[in-house]
C-alpha positions as CSV (number, residue, x, y, z in Angstrom):
1,M,-2.0,-12.7,-11.6
2,L,1.0,-12.9,-9.3
3,P,2.3,-16.3,-8.5
4,P,2.1,-17.8,-5.0
5,G,5.2,-17.5,-2.7
6,D,6.1,-18.8,0.6
7,A,4.3,-16.8,2.7
8,L,6.1,9.6,-12.2
9,N,4.5,10.6,-9.2
10,A,7.1,10.1,-6.4
11,L,6.4,7.7,-3.6
12,T,7.0,9.4,-0.2
13,V,8.3,7.3,2.6
14,G,8.1,7.9,6.4
15,A,10.4,6.2,8.9
16,T,9.7,3.7,11.7
17,H,11.6,3.8,14.9
18,S,13.2,0.4,14.3
19,D,16.4,-1.3,13.2
20,G,17.9,-4.8,13.1
21,L,19.6,-4.7,16.4
22,G,16.8,-5.9,18.5
23,E,16.6,-4.9,22.2
24,I,19.5,-2.8,23.4
25,E,20.4,-1.7,26.9
26,V,19.6,2.0,27.2
27,P,21.9,3.9,29.5
28,D,20.5,6.3,32.1
29,T,21.8,9.3,30.3
30,V,19.4,8.9,27.3
31,W,15.7,8.5,26.5
32,D,14.2,6.0,24.1
33,I,10.9,7.9,23.8
34,T,9.2,5.9,21.1
35,H,8.0,2.3,21.1
36,P,10.1,0.0,18.8
37,D,8.6,-0.3,15.3
38,A,6.4,2.8,15.9
39,P,6.3,5.8,13.6
40,A,9.4,7.9,14.2
41,H,9.0,11.3,15.8
42,Y,11.8,12.7,13.7
43,G,9.9,12.3,10.5
44,S,7.5,14.8,9.0
45,V,3.8,14.0,8.7
46,G,1.0,14.9,6.3
47,P,-1.4,15.8,5.0
48,G,-0.1,16.5,1.5
49,V,-1.3,18.8,-1.3
50,D,-5.1,19.3,-1.0
51,R,-5.1,17.1,2.2
52,S,-3.9,14.1,0.2
53,V,-2.3,11.1,1.9
54,K,1.4,11.8,2.7
55,P,3.6,10.1,3.5
56,D,2.5,7.2,1.3
57,L,4.0,4.5,3.5
58,H,6.5,3.8,6.3
59,H,9.6,1.6,6.4
60,S,12.4,1.1,8.9
61,G,14.5,4.2,9.3
62,G,16.6,3.4,12.4
63,R,16.1,4.1,16.1
64,A,17.1,7.4,17.7
65,L,18.0,8.1,21.3
66,Y,17.7,11.5,22.9
67,T,19.8,13.0,25.7
68,R,18.1,13.0,29.0
69,P,17.9,16.6,30.2
70,I,18.8,17.8,33.7
71,V,15.7,19.4,35.1
72,L,16.5,22.1,37.7
73,P,14.0,22.9,40.5
74,G,11.4,25.4,39.2
75,Q,12.3,24.7,35.6
76,T,9.3,24.1,33.3
77,D,10.8,24.0,29.8
78,V,13.7,21.8,28.8
79,A,15.5,21.0,25.5
80,V,15.7,17.5,24.2
81,G,18.4,16.8,21.6
82,L,19.5,13.7,19.7
83,A,22.2,11.6,21.4
84,R,25.5,11.0,19.6
85,T,25.2,7.3,18.6
86,A,26.9,7.1,15.3
87,A,29.7,4.9,16.5
88,T,27.8,2.5,18.8
89,G,24.2,2.6,17.6
90,P,21.3,2.1,17.6
91,G,20.3,3.0,14.1
92,L,20.9,1.5,10.7
93,Q,24.5,0.6,9.9
94,V,25.5,2.4,6.6
95,A,28.7,3.0,4.7
96,A,30.7,6.1,5.6
97,P,33.9,7.9,4.5
98,G,36.9,6.3,6.2
99,R,40.1,7.7,7.5
100,G,43.3,7.2,5.6
101,G,41.5,5.9,2.5
102,A,39.8,3.0,4.3
103,T,36.9,1.6,2.3
104,N,35.2,-0.5,5.0
105,S,34.0,2.3,7.4
106,T,30.5,2.4,8.7
107,V,28.3,4.4,11.0
108,F,24.9,4.1,12.6
109,T,22.3,6.7,11.3
110,N,18.6,7.2,11.2
111,G,16.1,9.1,9.1
112,T,13.6,9.0,6.2
113,S,16.5,8.8,3.7
114,N,17.4,5.4,5.2
115,A,13.8,4.3,4.9
116,T,13.6,5.6,1.3
117,A,16.8,3.7,0.3
118,L,15.3,0.4,1.7
119,V,12.0,1.0,-0.2
120,T,14.0,1.7,-3.4
121,R,15.7,-1.7,-3.0
122,E,12.3,-3.4,-2.7
123,A,11.1,-1.5,-5.7
124,S,14.1,-2.7,-7.7
125,R,13.2,-6.3,-6.7
126,L,9.6,-5.7,-8.0
127,F,10.9,-4.4,-11.4
128,D,13.0,-7.6,-11.7
129,L,10.0,-9.7,-11.0
130,L,7.8,-7.9,-13.5
131,E,10.4,-7.9,-16.2
132,S,11.2,-11.6,-15.8
133,D,7.6,-12.6,-16.5
134,N,7.9,-16.0,-14.9
135,R,4.3,-17.0,-15.3
136,D,2.5,-20.1,-16.3
137,P,1.7,-20.3,-20.0
138,E,-2.0,-20.7,-19.2
139,D,-2.1,-17.3,-17.4
140,A,-2.6,-14.0,-19.1
141,P,0.5,-12.0,-19.8
142,L,1.7,-9.3,-17.3
143,P,0.9,-5.7,-18.3
144,D,3.2,-4.0,-20.8
145,P,6.5,-2.5,-19.4
146,Q,5.1,1.0,-19.8
147,Y,2.9,0.2,-16.8
148,H,5.7,-1.2,-14.6
149,P,6.6,2.0,-12.8
150,L,3.0,2.5,-11.8
151,L,2.6,-1.2,-10.9
152,V,5.6,-1.0,-8.6
153,R,4.2,2.0,-6.8
154,A,0.9,0.3,-6.4
155,L,2.4,-2.9,-5.2
156,L,4.4,-1.1,-2.6
157,A,1.3,0.5,-1.2
158,H,-0.7,-2.7,-1.6
159,A,1.7,-4.4,0.9
160,S,1.2,-1.7,3.5
161,S,-1.3,-1.4,6.3
162,W,-1.8,0.2,9.7
163,G,-1.9,-3.1,11.5
164,A,-1.6,-2.7,15.3
165,W,-0.7,1.0,15.0
166,E,-4.3,2.2,14.9
167,N,-5.4,0.9,18.3
168,S,-2.1,1.7,19.9
169,L,-2.0,5.3,18.7
170,R,-5.7,5.9,19.5
171,N,-4.9,5.0,23.1
172,D,-1.6,6.9,23.3
173,L,-3.0,10.1,21.7
174,G,-6.4,9.9,23.2
175,L,-8.2,10.0,19.8
176,H,-11.9,9.3,19.7
177,G,-14.8,9.6,17.3
178,Q,-14.9,10.1,13.6
179,D,-12.1,12.6,13.5
180,A,-9.6,10.0,14.8
181,R,-9.2,8.3,11.5
182,R,-8.5,11.6,9.7
183,Q,-5.8,12.5,12.2
184,L,-4.2,9.1,12.0
185,T,-4.2,9.2,8.2
186,A,-2.1,12.4,8.4
187,L,0.4,10.5,10.7
188,L,0.4,7.0,9.2
189,G,-0.4,7.4,5.5
190,Y,-1.2,3.9,4.2
191,G,0.8,2.3,6.9
192,R,3.9,0.2,7.3
193,L,5.4,-1.8,4.4
194,D,5.6,-5.5,4.9
195,P,8.3,-6.8,2.5
196,S,7.1,-10.4,2.9
197,R,3.9,-9.6,1.0
198,L,5.7,-7.9,-1.9
199,G,5.4,-9.4,-5.4
200,E,4.0,-12.7,-4.3
201,A,0.7,-14.3,-3.6
202,A,0.1,-17.2,-1.2
203,S,-2.2,-20.2,-1.0
204,N,-4.6,-18.2,1.1
205,R,-4.2,-15.0,-0.9
206,A,-4.8,-14.2,-4.6
207,V,-3.3,-11.0,-6.1
208,L,-4.4,-9.7,-9.5
209,I,-2.6,-6.9,-11.4
210,A,-3.7,-4.9,-14.4
211,G,-2.8,-1.8,-16.4
212,G,-4.8,0.4,-18.7
213,Q,-5.4,3.8,-20.2
214,I,-8.6,5.7,-19.6
215,A,-10.2,8.8,-21.0
216,R,-12.4,11.4,-19.5
217,N,-15.8,10.1,-18.3
218,E,-14.9,6.5,-19.1
219,R,-15.4,3.6,-16.7
220,H,-13.3,0.4,-16.8
221,T,-14.8,-2.5,-14.8
222,Y,-12.6,-5.4,-13.5
223,S,-14.2,-8.6,-12.2
224,F,-12.4,-10.4,-9.4
225,P,-13.7,-14.0,-9.1
226,L,-15.0,-14.7,-5.6
227,P,-13.4,-17.8,-4.1
228,P,-16.0,-20.5,-3.3
229,S,-14.1,-21.3,-0.1
230,L,-15.1,-17.9,1.4
231,R,-18.8,-18.5,0.8
232,A,-21.0,-18.5,3.9
233,K,-18.1,-18.5,6.3
234,A,-18.2,-16.0,9.2
235,E,-14.4,-15.9,9.4
236,W,-11.8,-13.1,8.9
237,H,-11.1,-12.1,5.3
238,R,-9.8,-9.1,3.6
239,F,-10.1,-7.4,0.1
240,T,-7.4,-4.8,-0.8
241,I,-7.6,-2.5,-3.8
242,T,-4.8,-0.2,-4.9
243,L,-4.7,2.2,-7.8
244,A,-1.8,4.4,-9.0
245,F,-2.0,6.7,-12.0
246,M,0.2,9.1,-14.0
247,A,-1.6,12.5,-13.7
248,P,-0.9,15.2,-16.3
249,T,0.2,18.3,-14.2
250,V,-0.9,21.9,-14.3
251,G,2.0,23.9,-12.8
252,Q,0.2,27.3,-12.5
253,L,-2.7,26.0,-10.4
254,T,-3.0,24.9,-6.8
255,R,-4.9,21.8,-8.0
256,Y,-2.0,20.5,-10.0
257,R,-3.6,17.6,-11.7
258,S,-5.6,18.2,-14.9
259,A,-7.6,15.0,-14.3
260,K,-7.9,12.3,-11.7
261,V,-8.5,8.5,-11.9
262,Y,-10.1,6.6,-9.0
263,F,-12.0,3.5,-8.2
264,S,-15.6,3.7,-6.9
265,T,-16.4,2.9,-3.3
266,P,-16.0,-0.9,-2.8
267,D,-19.1,-3.0,-2.2
268,T,-18.6,-3.6,1.5
269,S,-21.9,-5.6,1.7
270,L,-20.7,-8.1,-0.9
271,A,-17.3,-8.2,0.7
272,G,-18.7,-8.9,4.1
273,G,-16.6,-6.3,5.9
274,D,-15.9,-2.6,6.6
275,R,-13.4,-0.1,5.2
276,T,-10.3,0.2,7.5
277,D,-7.1,2.3,7.7
278,A,-6.8,5.6,5.7
279,E,-9.8,8.0,5.9
280,H,-12.1,7.5,2.9
281,N,-12.0,11.1,1.7
282,A,-8.2,11.5,1.8
283,V,-7.5,8.4,-0.3
284,R,-8.9,10.0,-3.5
285,R,-7.1,13.3,-3.2
286,G,-3.7,12.1,-4.5
287,S,-2.6,9.9,-7.4
288,L,-2.4,6.7,-5.2
289,Q,-5.6,5.2,-3.8
290,H,-5.3,2.3,-1.4
291,E,-8.3,0.9,0.4
292,I,-8.9,-2.2,2.6
293,V,-12.2,-3.9,3.3
294,Q,-12.0,-6.6,6.0
295,G,-14.4,-8.3,8.4
296,T,-15.8,-11.5,9.7
297,R,-19.4,-11.3,8.3
298,S,-20.5,-14.2,6.1
299,M,-20.4,-13.6,2.4
300,S,-23.4,-14.6,0.3
301,F,-22.8,-15.4,-3.3
302,V,-23.2,-18.2,-5.8
303,D,-20.4,-19.9,-7.8
304,G,-19.3,-17.7,-10.6
305,D,-20.1,-14.4,-8.9
306,V,-17.4,-11.6,-8.9
307,F,-16.2,-8.7,-6.8
308,P,-16.4,-5.7,-9.2
309,V,-13.9,-2.8,-9.2
310,H,-14.9,0.2,-11.2
311,V,-12.1,2.5,-12.4
312,E,-13.3,6.0,-13.5
313,C,-11.7,9.2,-14.9
314,M,-12.9,12.8,-14.4
315,D,-11.7,16.3,-14.8
316,D,-9.8,17.9,-11.9
317,A,-7.9,21.2,-12.5
318,Q,-8.8,21.5,-16.1
319,R,-10.7,19.6,-18.9
320,L,-8.9,16.6,-20.3
321,R,-8.9,17.0,-24.0
322,A,-10.7,14.5,-26.2
323,G,-8.5,11.7,-27.3
324,N,-6.1,12.1,-24.4
325,T,-5.8,9.2,-21.9
326,I,-4.3,8.6,-18.5
327,R,-2.2,5.6,-17.7
328,Y,-3.0,3.7,-14.5
329,A,-2.1,0.4,-12.7
330,L,-4.5,-1.6,-10.5
331,V,-3.8,-4.3,-7.9
332,V,-6.6,-6.2,-6.2
333,S,-6.3,-9.1,-3.7
334,A,-8.4,-11.3,-1.5
335,E,-7.2,-13.3,1.5
336,T,-8.2,-15.1,4.6
337,A,-6.5,-17.0,7.4
338,E,-4.7,-20.2,6.4
339,Q,-6.9,-22.2,8.8
340,T,-10.0,-20.9,7.0
341,S,-8.8,-21.7,3.5
342,N,-5.5,-22.4,1.7
343,T,-7.0,-22.8,-1.7
344,I,-8.0,-19.2,-2.6
345,H,-5.1,-18.6,-5.0
346,D,-5.9,-21.8,-7.0
347,E,-9.7,-21.0,-7.0
348,V,-9.2,-17.5,-8.4
349,R,-6.6,-18.7,-10.9
350,D,-8.8,-21.6,-12.2
351,R,-11.7,-19.2,-12.8
352,L,-9.6,-16.7,-14.6
353,R,-8.2,-19.4,-16.9
354,L,-11.8,-20.7,-17.6
355,R,-12.8,-17.1,-18.4
356,A,-9.8,-16.8,-20.8
357,R,-10.6,-20.1,-22.6
358,E,-14.3,-19.0,-23.0
359,R,-13.2,-15.7,-24.6
360,A,-10.8,-17.5,-26.9
361,R,-13.5,-19.9,-28.1
362,G,-15.8,-16.9,-28.7
363,R,-13.1,-15.4,-31.1
364,I,-13.0,-18.5,-33.2
365,R,-15.8,-18.5,-35.8
366,P,-16.6,-21.3,-38.2
367,Q,-15.8,-20.7,-41.9
């Protein structure tokens, strides 16, 4: 379980049209054609292989301005090109080769490479956290380091969501009906990364992590203790489940994974909410599954009840041989607004500790 804070399959990163400069005065000679903090138009979009979710997530890649074209009478088609803003911005300020051997030169740039570099920095911070293992002695140990790469990937996605993007883009693009979520999934992936939620829980949020190895046709069930402070309250709450796995590959086939690992459809009735963000079919097609269930319906359960998460393994491109296993990492969290409850972390932790003590007593037999 992650401690509270103040508030390999590659991870693909999209860019947001944002930087740290805040509002800038845009001259009449250029266009700023994207809302700040919106998905950048210069980045590619999905879907990925077999209509899987790609890009996985978005992060700041720098703002881009475009030259305002001169439209002549009767002209219907015009070309729009990027403005030259390397010296003045906007964009992300990065190191650049200097003249005369200078070592302090910088320029302003934008792109998915910038976003990927910033996500890599966040990933490095997560590795430091996992390897330090600064946990309470009463808590269960963190998963073995062999699971850390997958845990980092899962934690990055776990801290991502569509947020306000969904309603904004539905209106801007005129998307309606059931097909809207599929189209938005290709554009947004699992959403925008929120670094403030990385590697930490909070008093109103409990985050559990696990790692395991699973064989074909096996099921592993994880039981997330339901916090009593959420019982019978018609207030906003959210459950988030993220699974990353290391799939054996089959290079000669279009379906490149020999097997796939996934968690079963979350119990939305027990969770008192509905699935949001990425389209439910797309999330199972890759090696990173991320689902959010949120709502304001009252949850009915008794003290001691759990929210189950079932992880399963099945053949995909070819049969997984007997005795072979697939490594995976799982991250599950529950949260609500601070004004609803600021004790969720402690409630879940106490129930996990009680469960661990009961198991320990069960292993001790009288002589």
